CSV table of C-alpha atoms and ligand atoms in Angstrom, one decimal:
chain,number,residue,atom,x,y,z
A,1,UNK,CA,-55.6,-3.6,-11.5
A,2,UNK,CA,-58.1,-1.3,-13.4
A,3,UNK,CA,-57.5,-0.9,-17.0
A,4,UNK,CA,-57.8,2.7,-18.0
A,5,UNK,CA,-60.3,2.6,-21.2
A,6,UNK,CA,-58.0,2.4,-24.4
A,7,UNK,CA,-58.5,5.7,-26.2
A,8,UNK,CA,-59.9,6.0,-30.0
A,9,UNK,CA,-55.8,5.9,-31.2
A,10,UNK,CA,-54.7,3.1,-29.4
A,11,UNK,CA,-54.3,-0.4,-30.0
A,12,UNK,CA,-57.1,-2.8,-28.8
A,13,UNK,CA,-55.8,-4.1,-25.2
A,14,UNK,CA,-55.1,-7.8,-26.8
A,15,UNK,CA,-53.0,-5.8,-29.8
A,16,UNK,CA,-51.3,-4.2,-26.7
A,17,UNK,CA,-50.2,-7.3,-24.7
A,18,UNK,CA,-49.3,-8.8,-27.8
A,19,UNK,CA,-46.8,-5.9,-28.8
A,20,UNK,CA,-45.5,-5.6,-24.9
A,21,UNK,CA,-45.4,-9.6,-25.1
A,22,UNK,CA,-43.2,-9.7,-27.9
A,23,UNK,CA,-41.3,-6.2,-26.9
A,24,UNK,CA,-39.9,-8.4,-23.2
A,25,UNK,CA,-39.4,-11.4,-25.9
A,26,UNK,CA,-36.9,-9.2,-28.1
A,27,UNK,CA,-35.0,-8.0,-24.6
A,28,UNK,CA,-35.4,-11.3,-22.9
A,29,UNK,CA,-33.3,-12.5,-26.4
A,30,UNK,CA,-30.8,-10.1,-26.1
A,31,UNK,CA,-30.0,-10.3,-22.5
A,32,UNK,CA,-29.6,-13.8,-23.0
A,33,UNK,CA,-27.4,-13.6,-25.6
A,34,UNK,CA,-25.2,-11.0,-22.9
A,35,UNK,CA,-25.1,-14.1,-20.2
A,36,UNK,CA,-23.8,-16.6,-23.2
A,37,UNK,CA,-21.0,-14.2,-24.5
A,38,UNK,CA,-19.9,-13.3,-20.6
A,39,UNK,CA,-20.2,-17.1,-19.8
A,40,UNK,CA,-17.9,-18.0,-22.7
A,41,UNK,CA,-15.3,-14.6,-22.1
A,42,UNK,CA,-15.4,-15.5,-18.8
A,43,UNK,CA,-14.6,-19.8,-19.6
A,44,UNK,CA,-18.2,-20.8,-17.4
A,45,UNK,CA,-21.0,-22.7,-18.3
A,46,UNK,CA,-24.5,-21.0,-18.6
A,47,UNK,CA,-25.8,-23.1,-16.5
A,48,UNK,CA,-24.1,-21.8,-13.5
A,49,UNK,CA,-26.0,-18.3,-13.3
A,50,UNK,CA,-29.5,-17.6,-12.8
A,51,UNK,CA,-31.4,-14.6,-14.3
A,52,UNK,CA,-33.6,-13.2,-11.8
A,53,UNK,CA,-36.1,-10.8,-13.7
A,54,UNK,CA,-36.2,-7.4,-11.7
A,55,UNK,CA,-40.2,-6.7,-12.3
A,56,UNK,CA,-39.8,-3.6,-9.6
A,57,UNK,CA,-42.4,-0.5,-11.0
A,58,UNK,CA,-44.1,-3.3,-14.0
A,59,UNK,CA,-47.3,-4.5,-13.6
A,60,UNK,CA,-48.4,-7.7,-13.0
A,61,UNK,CA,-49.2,-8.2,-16.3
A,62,UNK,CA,-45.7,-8.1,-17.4
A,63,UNK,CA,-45.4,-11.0,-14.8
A,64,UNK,CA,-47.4,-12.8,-16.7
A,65,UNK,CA,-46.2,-12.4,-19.9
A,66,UNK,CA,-42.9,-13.3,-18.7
A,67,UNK,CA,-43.8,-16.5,-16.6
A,68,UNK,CA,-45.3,-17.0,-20.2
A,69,UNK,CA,-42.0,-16.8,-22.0
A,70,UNK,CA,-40.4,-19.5,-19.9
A,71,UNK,CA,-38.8,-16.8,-17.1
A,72,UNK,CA,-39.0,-18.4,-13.7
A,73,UNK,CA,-36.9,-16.6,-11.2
A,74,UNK,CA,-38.3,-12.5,-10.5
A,75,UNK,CA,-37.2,-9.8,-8.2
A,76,UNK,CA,-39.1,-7.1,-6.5
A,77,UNK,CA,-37.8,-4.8,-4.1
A,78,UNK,CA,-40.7,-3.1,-2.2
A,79,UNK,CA,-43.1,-5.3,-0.2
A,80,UNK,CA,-46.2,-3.7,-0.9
A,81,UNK,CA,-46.3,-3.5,-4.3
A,82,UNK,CA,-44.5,-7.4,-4.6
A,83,UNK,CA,-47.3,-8.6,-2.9
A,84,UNK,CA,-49.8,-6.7,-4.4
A,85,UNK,CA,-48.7,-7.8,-8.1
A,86,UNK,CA,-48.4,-11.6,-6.7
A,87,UNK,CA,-51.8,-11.7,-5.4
A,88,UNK,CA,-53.0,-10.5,-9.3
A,89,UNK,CA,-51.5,-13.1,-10.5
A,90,UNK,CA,-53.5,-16.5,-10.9
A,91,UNK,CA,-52.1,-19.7,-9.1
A,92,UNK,CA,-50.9,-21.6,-11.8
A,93,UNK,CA,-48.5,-18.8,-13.1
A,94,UNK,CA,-48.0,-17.2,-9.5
A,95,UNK,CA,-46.7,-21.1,-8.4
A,96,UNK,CA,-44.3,-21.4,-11.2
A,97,UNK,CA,-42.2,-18.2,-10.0
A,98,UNK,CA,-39.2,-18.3,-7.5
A,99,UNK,CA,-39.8,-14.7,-5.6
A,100,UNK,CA,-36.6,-13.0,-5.0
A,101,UNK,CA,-36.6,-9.5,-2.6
A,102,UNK,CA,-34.1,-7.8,-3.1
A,103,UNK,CA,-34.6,-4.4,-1.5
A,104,UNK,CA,-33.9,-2.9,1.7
A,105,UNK,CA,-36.1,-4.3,4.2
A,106,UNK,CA,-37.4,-3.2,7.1
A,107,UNK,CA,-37.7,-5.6,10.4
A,108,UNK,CA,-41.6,-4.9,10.5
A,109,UNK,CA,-42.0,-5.9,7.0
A,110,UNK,CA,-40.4,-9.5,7.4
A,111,UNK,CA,-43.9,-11.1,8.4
A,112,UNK,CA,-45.5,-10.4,4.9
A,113,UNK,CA,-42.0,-10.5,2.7
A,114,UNK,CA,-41.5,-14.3,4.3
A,115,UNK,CA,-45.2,-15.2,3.3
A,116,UNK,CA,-44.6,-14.4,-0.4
A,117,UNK,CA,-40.8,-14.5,-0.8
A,118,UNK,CA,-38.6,-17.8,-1.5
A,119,UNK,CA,-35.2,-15.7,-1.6
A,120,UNK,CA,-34.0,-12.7,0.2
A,121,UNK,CA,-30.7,-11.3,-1.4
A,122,UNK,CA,-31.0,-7.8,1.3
A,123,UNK,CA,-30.3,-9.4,4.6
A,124,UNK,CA,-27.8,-7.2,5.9
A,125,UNK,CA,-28.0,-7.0,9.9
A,126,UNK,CA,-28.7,-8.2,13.3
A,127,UNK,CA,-32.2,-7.6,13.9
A,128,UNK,CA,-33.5,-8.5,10.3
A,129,UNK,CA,-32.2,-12.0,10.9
A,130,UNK,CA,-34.1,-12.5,13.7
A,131,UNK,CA,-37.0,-10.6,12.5
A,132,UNK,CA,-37.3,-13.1,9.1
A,133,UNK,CA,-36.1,-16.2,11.2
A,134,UNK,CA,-39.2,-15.8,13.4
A,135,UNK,CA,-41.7,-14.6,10.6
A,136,UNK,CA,-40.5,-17.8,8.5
A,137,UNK,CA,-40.8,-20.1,11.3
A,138,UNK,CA,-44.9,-18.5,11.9
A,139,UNK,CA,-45.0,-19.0,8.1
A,140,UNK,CA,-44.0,-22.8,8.7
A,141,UNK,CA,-41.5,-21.8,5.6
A,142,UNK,CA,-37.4,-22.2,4.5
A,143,UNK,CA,-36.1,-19.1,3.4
A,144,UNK,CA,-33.0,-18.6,1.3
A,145,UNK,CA,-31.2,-16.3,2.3
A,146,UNK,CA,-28.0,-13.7,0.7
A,147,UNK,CA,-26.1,-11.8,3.1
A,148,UNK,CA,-25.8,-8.3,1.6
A,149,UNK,CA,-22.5,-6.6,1.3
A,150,UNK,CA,-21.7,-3.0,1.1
A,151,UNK,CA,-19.9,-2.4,-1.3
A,152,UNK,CA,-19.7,1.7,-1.6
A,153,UNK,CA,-16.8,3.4,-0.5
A,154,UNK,CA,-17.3,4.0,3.9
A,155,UNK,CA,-19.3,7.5,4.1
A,156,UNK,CA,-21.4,8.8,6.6
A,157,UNK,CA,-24.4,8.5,4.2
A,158,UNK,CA,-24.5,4.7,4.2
A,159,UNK,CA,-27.3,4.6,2.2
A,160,UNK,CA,-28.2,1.5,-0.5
A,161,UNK,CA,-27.9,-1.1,2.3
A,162,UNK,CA,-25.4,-3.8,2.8
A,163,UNK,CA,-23.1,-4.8,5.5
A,164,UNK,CA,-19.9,-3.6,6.0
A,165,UNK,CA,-17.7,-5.8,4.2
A,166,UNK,CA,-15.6,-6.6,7.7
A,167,UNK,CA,-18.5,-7.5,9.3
A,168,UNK,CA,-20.1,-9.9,6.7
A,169,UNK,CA,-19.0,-13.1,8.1
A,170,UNK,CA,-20.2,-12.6,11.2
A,171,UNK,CA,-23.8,-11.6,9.8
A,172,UNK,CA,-23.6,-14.9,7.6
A,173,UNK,CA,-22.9,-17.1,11.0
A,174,UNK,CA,-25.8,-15.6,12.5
A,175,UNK,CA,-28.0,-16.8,9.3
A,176,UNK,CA,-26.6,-20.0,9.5
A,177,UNK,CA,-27.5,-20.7,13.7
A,178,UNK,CA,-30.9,-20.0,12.7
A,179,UNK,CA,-34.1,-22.5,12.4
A,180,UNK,CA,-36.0,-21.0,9.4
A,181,UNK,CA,-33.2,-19.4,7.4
A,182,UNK,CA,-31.1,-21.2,4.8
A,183,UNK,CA,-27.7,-19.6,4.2
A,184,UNK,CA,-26.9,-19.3,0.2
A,185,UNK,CA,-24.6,-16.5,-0.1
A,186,UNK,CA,-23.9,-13.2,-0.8
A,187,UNK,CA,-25.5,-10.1,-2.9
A,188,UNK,CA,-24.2,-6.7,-3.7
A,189,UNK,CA,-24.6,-3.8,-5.5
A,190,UNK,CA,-21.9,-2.2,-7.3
A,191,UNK,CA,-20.5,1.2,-6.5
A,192,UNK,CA,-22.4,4.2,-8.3
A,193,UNK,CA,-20.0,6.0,-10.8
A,194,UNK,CA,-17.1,3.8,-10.2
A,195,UNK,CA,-15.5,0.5,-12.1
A,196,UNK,CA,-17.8,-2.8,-10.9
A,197,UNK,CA,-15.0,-5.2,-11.6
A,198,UNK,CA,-12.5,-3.9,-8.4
A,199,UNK,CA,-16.2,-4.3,-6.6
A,200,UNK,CA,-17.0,-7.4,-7.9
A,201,UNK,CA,-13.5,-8.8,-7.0
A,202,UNK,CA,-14.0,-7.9,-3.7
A,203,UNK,CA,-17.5,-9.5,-3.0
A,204,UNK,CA,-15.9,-12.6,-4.5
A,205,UNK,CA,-13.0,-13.0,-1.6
A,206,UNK,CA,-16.1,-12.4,0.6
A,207,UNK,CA,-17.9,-15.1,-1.0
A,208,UNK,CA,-15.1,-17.7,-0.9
A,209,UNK,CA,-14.0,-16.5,2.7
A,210,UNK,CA,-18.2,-17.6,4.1
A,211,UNK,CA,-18.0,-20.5,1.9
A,212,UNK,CA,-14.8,-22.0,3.7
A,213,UNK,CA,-17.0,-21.8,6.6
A,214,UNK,CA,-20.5,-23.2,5.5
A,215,UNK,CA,-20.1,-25.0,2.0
A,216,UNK,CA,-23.6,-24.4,0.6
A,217,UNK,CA,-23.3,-20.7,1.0
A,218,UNK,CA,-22.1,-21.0,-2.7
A,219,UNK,CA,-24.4,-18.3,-4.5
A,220,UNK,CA,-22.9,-15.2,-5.6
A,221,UNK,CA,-25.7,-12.4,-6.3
A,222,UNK,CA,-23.9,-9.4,-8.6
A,223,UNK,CA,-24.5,-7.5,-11.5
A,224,UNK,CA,-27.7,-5.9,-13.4
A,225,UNK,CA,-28.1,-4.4,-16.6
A,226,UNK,CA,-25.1,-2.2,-16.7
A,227,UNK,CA,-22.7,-4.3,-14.9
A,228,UNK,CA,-24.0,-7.9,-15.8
A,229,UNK,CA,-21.1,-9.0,-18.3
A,230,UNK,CA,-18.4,-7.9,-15.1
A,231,UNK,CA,-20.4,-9.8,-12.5
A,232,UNK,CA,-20.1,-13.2,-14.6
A,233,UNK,CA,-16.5,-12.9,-15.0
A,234,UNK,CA,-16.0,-12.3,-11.3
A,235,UNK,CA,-17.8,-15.4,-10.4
A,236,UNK,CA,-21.9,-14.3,-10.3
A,237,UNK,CA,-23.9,-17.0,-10.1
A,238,UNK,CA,-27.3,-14.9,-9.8
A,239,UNK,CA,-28.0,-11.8,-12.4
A,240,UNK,CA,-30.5,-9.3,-11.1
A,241,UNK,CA,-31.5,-7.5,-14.6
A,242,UNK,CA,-34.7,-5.4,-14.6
A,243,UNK,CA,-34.2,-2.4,-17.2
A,244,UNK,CA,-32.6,-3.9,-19.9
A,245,UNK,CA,-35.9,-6.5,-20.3
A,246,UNK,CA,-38.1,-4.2,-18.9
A,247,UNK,CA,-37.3,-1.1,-20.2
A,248,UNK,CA,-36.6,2.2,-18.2
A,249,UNK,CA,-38.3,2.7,-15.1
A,250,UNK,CA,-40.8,6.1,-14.4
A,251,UNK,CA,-38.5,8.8,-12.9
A,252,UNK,CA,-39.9,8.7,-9.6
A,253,UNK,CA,-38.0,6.8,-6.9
B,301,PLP,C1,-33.6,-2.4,-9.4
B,301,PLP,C2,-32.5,-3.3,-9.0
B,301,PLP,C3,-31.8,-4.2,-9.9
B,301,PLP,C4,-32.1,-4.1,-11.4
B,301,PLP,O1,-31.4,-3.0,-11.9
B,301,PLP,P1,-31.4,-2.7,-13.5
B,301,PLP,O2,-30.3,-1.7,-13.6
B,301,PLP,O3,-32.7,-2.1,-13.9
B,301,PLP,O4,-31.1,-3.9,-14.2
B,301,PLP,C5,-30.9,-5.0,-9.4
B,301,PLP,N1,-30.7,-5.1,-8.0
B,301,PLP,C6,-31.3,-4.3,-7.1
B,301,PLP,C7,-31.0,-4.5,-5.7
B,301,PLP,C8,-32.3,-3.4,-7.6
B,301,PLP,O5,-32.9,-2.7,-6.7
């Protein structure tokens, strides 16, 4: 990453990381404080959800200062720049993280996601099963794998990935026949503009419904910085929160 030269106003770059360091510190603190208050609403122990640090648009650095505040599990949802940011980071913190991808993945980018990536929530068809199955095996690695659920009203415009929800089961018995791929669960997104909880509801039936059928699929991936508080009480046992520790993300998509 090149540093642009600070400019005769700004902060000296170790004032800088020091003031973004303690900037994800407050968030990290107040997004915790979310997960204890929806863990106690909701009658659940802590200890059964993961935060998973959405670091999607951040620089590595921001990586770094948040392996450094004890955050272990990060998401990233384009391959390029995932990889890219991982590569920045030096061994020691770069081995401490669980990788979770959680974007829409294309089949020809399974060979590099399955180098890097531990988790992939976005597995949501036929031919991306197979594709990440292989490139695991090449990568002599175990992936975990979430089977990801529509969860938008049907449209034509299908559009932020996901199976349809009729059709999950069948995608999560695929994941299980394979070699490389170990099946964990489910992930969704909740529906834009409408109430999570009906959503969250939903992916939970799903949830239960794979689980009768292979026990370990026991991880429930829901809720983000909006949403996060509905997700717990519906049963999330993995948070994906980037903005609210992060801060907004640039405009462009
Ligand atoms: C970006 C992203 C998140 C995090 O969203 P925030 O609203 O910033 O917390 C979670 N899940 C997925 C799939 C994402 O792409």
């Amino acid at each position: 990453m090149t540093h642009a030269e600070p400019s005769r106003h700004s902060a000296p770059p170790d004032q800088q990381a020091f003031d973004r360091g303690s900037e994800l510190a407050r968030r990290l603190a107040t997004v915790e404080r979310r997960i204890e208050d929806a863990c106690a609403a909701a009658g659940r122990s802590r200890a059964e959800v993961r935060l998973i640090v959405v670091t999607k648009f951040f620089p590595a650095s921001d990586l770094a200062l948040l392996a450094g505040l004890g955050v272990r599990d990060i998401g990233e949802n384009r391959d390029q720049e995932a990889s890219n940011k991982l590569d920045e980071l030096p061994d020691h913190e770069r081995d401490r993280l669980t990788v979770h991808f959680i974007g829409q993945l294309q089949s020809n980018k399974a060979g590099s996601v399955a180098r890097y990536a531990d988790v992939v929530h976005s597995v949501d068809r036929s031919k991306l099963v197979r594709g990440l199955d292989r490139a695991a095996g090449s990568a002599q690695r175990q992936l975990d794998v979430c089977v990801q659920v529509d969860l938008d009203p049907p449209s034509p415009g299908r559009g932020r990935g996901g199976v349809a929800p009729d059709q999950a089961a069948a995608l999560a018995d695929q994941v299980a026949g394979t070699e490389h791929l170990r099946l964990r669960g489910v992930m969704a997104v909740a529906p834009l503009g409408a109430d999570p909880a009906p959503a969250f509801a939903r992916l939970r039936a799903i949830a239960d419904a794979i689980r009768a059928d292979h026990p370990d699929a026991t991880w429930i991936s829901a809720g983000m910085s909006a949403d996060l508080e509905e997700a717990v009480a519906h049963g999330a046992t993995h948070l994906r929160v980037g903005s609210a520790i992060l801060g907004s993300r640039p405009a462009f998509r």
